[in-house]
Amino acid sequence: MPSKKNEKPVTAGEAMENLQDLLAELEDIGATHDELDLLNDVLGAPEYVALGEVYDILTLQLPQPEEEQAAGSLHDILDILSSQRSPSQDVEELLDILDNPHIRSLIYTHDDVSRKVYDEVFTDDMLLAAPPPPVFDGVGEQHRFVTIRKNGKEPLGITVRLDDDNVPVIARILQDSLADKQGLLRVGDIVKEVNGIAVFVPEDMMIVLKEAENSITFKIVPSALDQQFSDPVYMRACINYDPVVDRLIPCKKAGLPFREGDVLDVVDMTDENWWQAKLADMPNAPVGLIPSRTLQEKRNAYVTPELTKTKTSLLCGLKTKRKKKIGYNSAETTDFDKCDIKVYEEVERSNSHRCTLVLVGAQGVGKRTLKERLIRSNPDKFAAAIPHTSRPKKPNEQDGHGYYFIPAEKMEAEIKQNMYIDQGEFGGHLYGTRLSTIREVIRAGKICVLDISARSLKFVMSPAFKPFVIFIAAPSVEALKVMHNEKKRLNNNEHRTEVSDLFMEERFIHTVKESKEMEKTYKGLFDEVIVNDDFDNTYHTIIEIMEELSKQHKWVPVEWND
């Protein structure tokens, strides 16, 4: 009788127990011992037992996945945890765990399995047939045997591809890898055999390489390509990169993960899509694959998830390719900064003198107070650029002392000509810092200290100003309260309640939120990040940093030294 739809199928073992019970009943109704022995022999035969095991496998009901978009849930959880104002130690630990590349890889694998996204399985009858022998017009191939010695499972550091004739060739050799150090293989070498086994597709070759332990012998046709050598190129990363989640990389294990701000020593740029690089500030760092500028700019040409406002999987290369046109609004350039497709910035070590010190931070974080203290305490070293304003001059004011006073029409025209680094309106009047006043401070031999909005950084990132940018990050809301109360105490106002104190909590929450958003968007432009949880400590830290700048070589854009 067929089982009901939701009933669990009977296993082979359970069926065997039922048959044993039936055998006992057969004896009761007159079956002979010979007949029972025959049935026992049949049921106990290895073929019958194996048939039962096959039946169990075919009828096995695998559990259904509870969630097919776990990567999306992980993204939401990370957003929620990151948005907490004052995360506890447990929350920070959970963030570190969930942001671990291995955990993310596990989540992506879970989603692939639940959606049954499997790699194609190659069987012997599916492999490409051996290509016909090539014709060389009387000139035979010059075969060469190359033996590379290895230790255990140490990777060779090569990738293989099929060329236009469906012949496996060496696609790239990672610098400082085992194959590179022994120098016996070259890019473009045609691989005929590996350890005496003919190979026709890269998959064949990988199987043989995995099984080999002590040495590997290649039968190759040497490459006719000229070996190219290039001078070292250093790039500062303007993005984060994790090869584990990159669906386009030829070999995930060969990928080099890096963070925004890391300086990369790019040792090979011959491949159009994949460069070879290592971390420049780490001695004996391994060489790995990174996406080329061209490849990454193609990816970044599509609008980021923050701008499309649609939920997508975290899987790299599988996001919906939707473009979005955005109308320009000069008052809100943050979205355009987020869409900036800058991937790498070429840099070099230099002890070049910095002409400007730029303090960037959220409103209310204390950057202006720090600027004034720096100038007041070190007037021979630091100076401010005198701002311009369209406000009418008061009777006791002089032009060039505190402000430069100019007509509103002229200032509006100069703003349209991009003559100001930062500008705004207050009380119906325009205020701004003209680029020419910054140059005047530099020509006087002093470091010009600027406190500007983050979106104005693009105007000073040039050889003329050679800025050193310090982001003054907001501490926790509680730390801001303590600093506020301490400031009132020093000013003998601790018992006086001001109107602004009534909205203190809201202001501090807004400051912390704005600070996090600013750091996330503009982090690639910052040279240093200082959490301002104590004004004195922050001030002394800035002084120490500026003193070290004159002694040490720093990474700066190459055009600064032209």
PDB file of N, CA and C in Angstrom, residues 69-78:
ATOM      1  N   GLN A  69      18.674  33.219   1.472  1.00  0.00           N
ATOM      2  CA  GLN A  69      19.366  34.505   1.334  1.00  0.00           C
ATOM      3  C   GLN A  69      20.056  34.874   2.643  1.00  0.00           C
ATOM      4  N   ALA A  70      20.835  33.939   3.178  1.00  0.00           N
ATOM      5  CA  ALA A  70      21.524  34.207   4.445  1.00  0.00           C
ATOM      6  C   ALA A  70      22.527  35.345   4.307  1.00  0.00           C
ATOM      7  N   ALA A  71      23.109  35.506   3.114  1.00  0.00           N
ATOM      8  CA  ALA A  71      24.064  36.605   2.906  1.00  0.00           C
ATOM      9  C   ALA A  71      23.387  37.957   3.087  1.00  0.00           C
ATOM     10  N   GLY A  72      22.152  38.070   2.600  1.00  0.00           N
ATOM     11  CA  GLY A  72      21.416  39.315   2.796  1.00  0.00           C
ATOM     12  C   GLY A  72      21.119  39.572   4.256  1.00  0.00           C
ATOM     13  N   SER A  73      20.774  38.503   4.989  1.00  0.00           N
ATOM     14  CA  SER A  73      20.526  38.658   6.426  1.00  0.00           C
ATOM     15  C   SER A  73      21.796  39.068   7.155  1.00  0.00           C
ATOM     16  N   LEU A  74      22.935  38.487   6.740  1.00  0.00           N
ATOM     17  CA  LEU A  74      24.213  38.866   7.349  1.00  0.00           C
ATOM     18  C   LEU A  74      24.494  40.346   7.118  1.00  0.00           C
ATOM     19  N   HIS A  75      24.224  40.819   5.919  1.00  0.00           N
ATOM     20  CA  HIS A  75      24.429  42.242   5.599  1.00  0.00           C
ATOM     21  C   HIS A  75      23.567  43.117   6.501  1.00  0.00           C
ATOM     22  N   ASP A  76      22.301  42.718   6.704  1.00  0.00           N
ATOM     23  CA  ASP A  76      21.404  43.507   7.561  1.00  0.00           C
ATOM     24  C   ASP A  76      21.898  43.525   9.005  1.00  0.00           C
ATOM     25  N   ILE A  77      22.368  42.365   9.493  1.00  0.00           N
ATOM     26  CA  ILE A  77      22.847  42.277  10.877  1.00  0.00           C
ATOM     27  C   ILE A  77      24.069  43.171  11.075  1.00  0.00           C
ATOM     28  N   LEU A  78      25.001  43.140  10.105  1.00  0.00           N
ATOM     29  CA  LEU A  78      26.192  43.983  10.210  1.00  0.00           C
ATOM     30  C   LEU A  78      25.818  45.464  10.210  1.00  0.00           C
TER      31      LEU A  78
END
